[in-house]
């Protein structure tokens, strides 16, 4: 394997790794937002129920 190929594949894997982290963070954030929304609804139901 040539140095250039190795360098490009390393670059690709780093790029892929960052995308995976971003997607995971986005998904987690989305789940947390949904959870907060449902928690707010629950709080409103307790307060005014």
PDB file of C-alpha atoms in Angstrom:
ATOM      1  CA  UNK A   1       0.000   0.000   0.000  1.00  0.00           C
ATOM      2  CA  UNK A   2       1.373   3.387  -0.976  1.00  0.00           C
ATOM      3  CA  UNK A   3       1.659   6.286   1.423  1.00  0.00           C
ATOM      4  CA  UNK A   4      -0.829   8.361  -0.552  1.00  0.00           C
ATOM      5  CA  UNK A   5      -3.483   5.631  -0.410  1.00  0.00           C
ATOM      6  CA  UNK A   6      -2.919   5.215   3.306  1.00  0.00           C
ATOM      7  CA  UNK A   7      -3.190   8.972   3.823  1.00  0.00           C
ATOM      8  CA  UNK A   8      -6.421   9.203   1.820  1.00  0.00           C
ATOM      9  CA  UNK A   9      -8.006   6.260   3.608  1.00  0.00           C
ATOM     10  CA  UNK A  10      -7.055   7.759   6.992  1.00  0.00           C
ATOM     11  CA  UNK A  11      -8.580  11.054   5.894  1.00  0.00           C
ATOM     12  CA  UNK A  12     -11.728   9.228   4.800  1.00  0.00           C
ATOM     13  CA  UNK A  13     -12.050   7.356   8.096  1.00  0.00           C
ATOM     14  CA  UNK A  14     -11.582  10.524  10.109  1.00  0.00           C
ATOM     15  CA  UNK A  15     -14.249  12.209   7.988  1.00  0.00           C
ATOM     16  CA  UNK A  16     -16.625   9.241   8.417  1.00  0.00           C
ATOM     17  CA  UNK A  17     -15.964   9.186  12.157  1.00  0.00           C
ATOM     18  CA  UNK A  18     -16.866  12.870  12.473  1.00  0.00           C
ATOM     19  CA  UNK A  19     -20.060  12.370  10.472  1.00  0.00           C
ATOM     20  CA  UNK A  20     -21.023   9.447  12.715  1.00  0.00           C
ATOM     21  CA  UNK A  21     -20.438  11.571  15.824  1.00  0.00           C
ATOM     22  CA  UNK A  22     -22.486  14.433  14.372  1.00  0.00           C
ATOM     23  CA  UNK A  23     -25.350  12.104  13.468  1.00  0.00           C
ATOM     24  CA  UNK A  24     -25.260  10.511  16.907  1.00  0.00           C
ATOM     25  CA  UNK A  25     -25.218  13.927  18.584  1.00  0.00           C
ATOM     26  CA  UNK A  26     -28.087  15.127  16.395  1.00  0.00           C
ATOM     27  CA  UNK A  27     -30.146  12.020  17.144  1.00  0.00           C
ATOM     28  CA  UNK A  28     -29.444  12.269  20.873  1.00  0.00           C
ATOM     29  CA  UNK A  29     -30.372  15.959  20.835  1.00  0.00           C
ATOM     30  CA  UNK A  30     -33.593  15.123  19.005  1.00  0.00           C
ATOM     31  CA  UNK A  31     -34.502  12.421  21.542  1.00  0.00           C
ATOM     32  CA  UNK A  32     -33.714  14.783  24.424  1.00  0.00           C
ATOM     33  CA  UNK A  33     -35.906  17.486  22.861  1.00  0.00           C
ATOM     34  CA  UNK A  34     -38.780  15.028  22.507  1.00  0.00           C
ATOM     35  CA  UNK A  35     -38.234  13.866  26.083  1.00  0.00           C
ATOM     36  CA  UNK A  36     -38.272  17.473  27.346  1.00  0.00           C
ATOM     37  CA  UNK A  37     -41.482  18.144  25.386  1.00  0.00           C
ATOM     38  CA  UNK A  38     -43.195  15.113  26.906  1.00  0.00           C
ATOM     39  CA  UNK A  39     -41.876  16.073  30.349  1.00  0.00           C
ATOM     40  CA  UNK A  40     -43.322  19.598  29.898  1.00  0.00           C
ATOM     41  CA  UNK A  41     -46.680  18.083  28.961  1.00  0.00           C
ATOM     42  CA  UNK A  42     -46.508  15.866  32.030  1.00  0.00           C
ATOM     43  CA  UNK A  43     -45.684  18.871  34.227  1.00  0.00           C
ATOM     44  CA  UNK A  44     -48.583  20.863  32.736  1.00  0.00           C
ATOM     45  CA  UNK A  45     -50.941  17.943  33.352  1.00  0.00           C
ATOM     46  CA  UNK A  46     -49.822  17.707  36.983  1.00  0.00           C
ATOM     47  CA  UNK A  47     -50.051  21.480  37.502  1.00  0.00           C
ATOM     48  CA  UNK A  48     -53.436  22.010  35.866  1.00  0.00           C
ATOM     49  CA  UNK A  49     -54.874  18.502  36.114  1.00  0.00           C
TER      50      UNK A  49
END
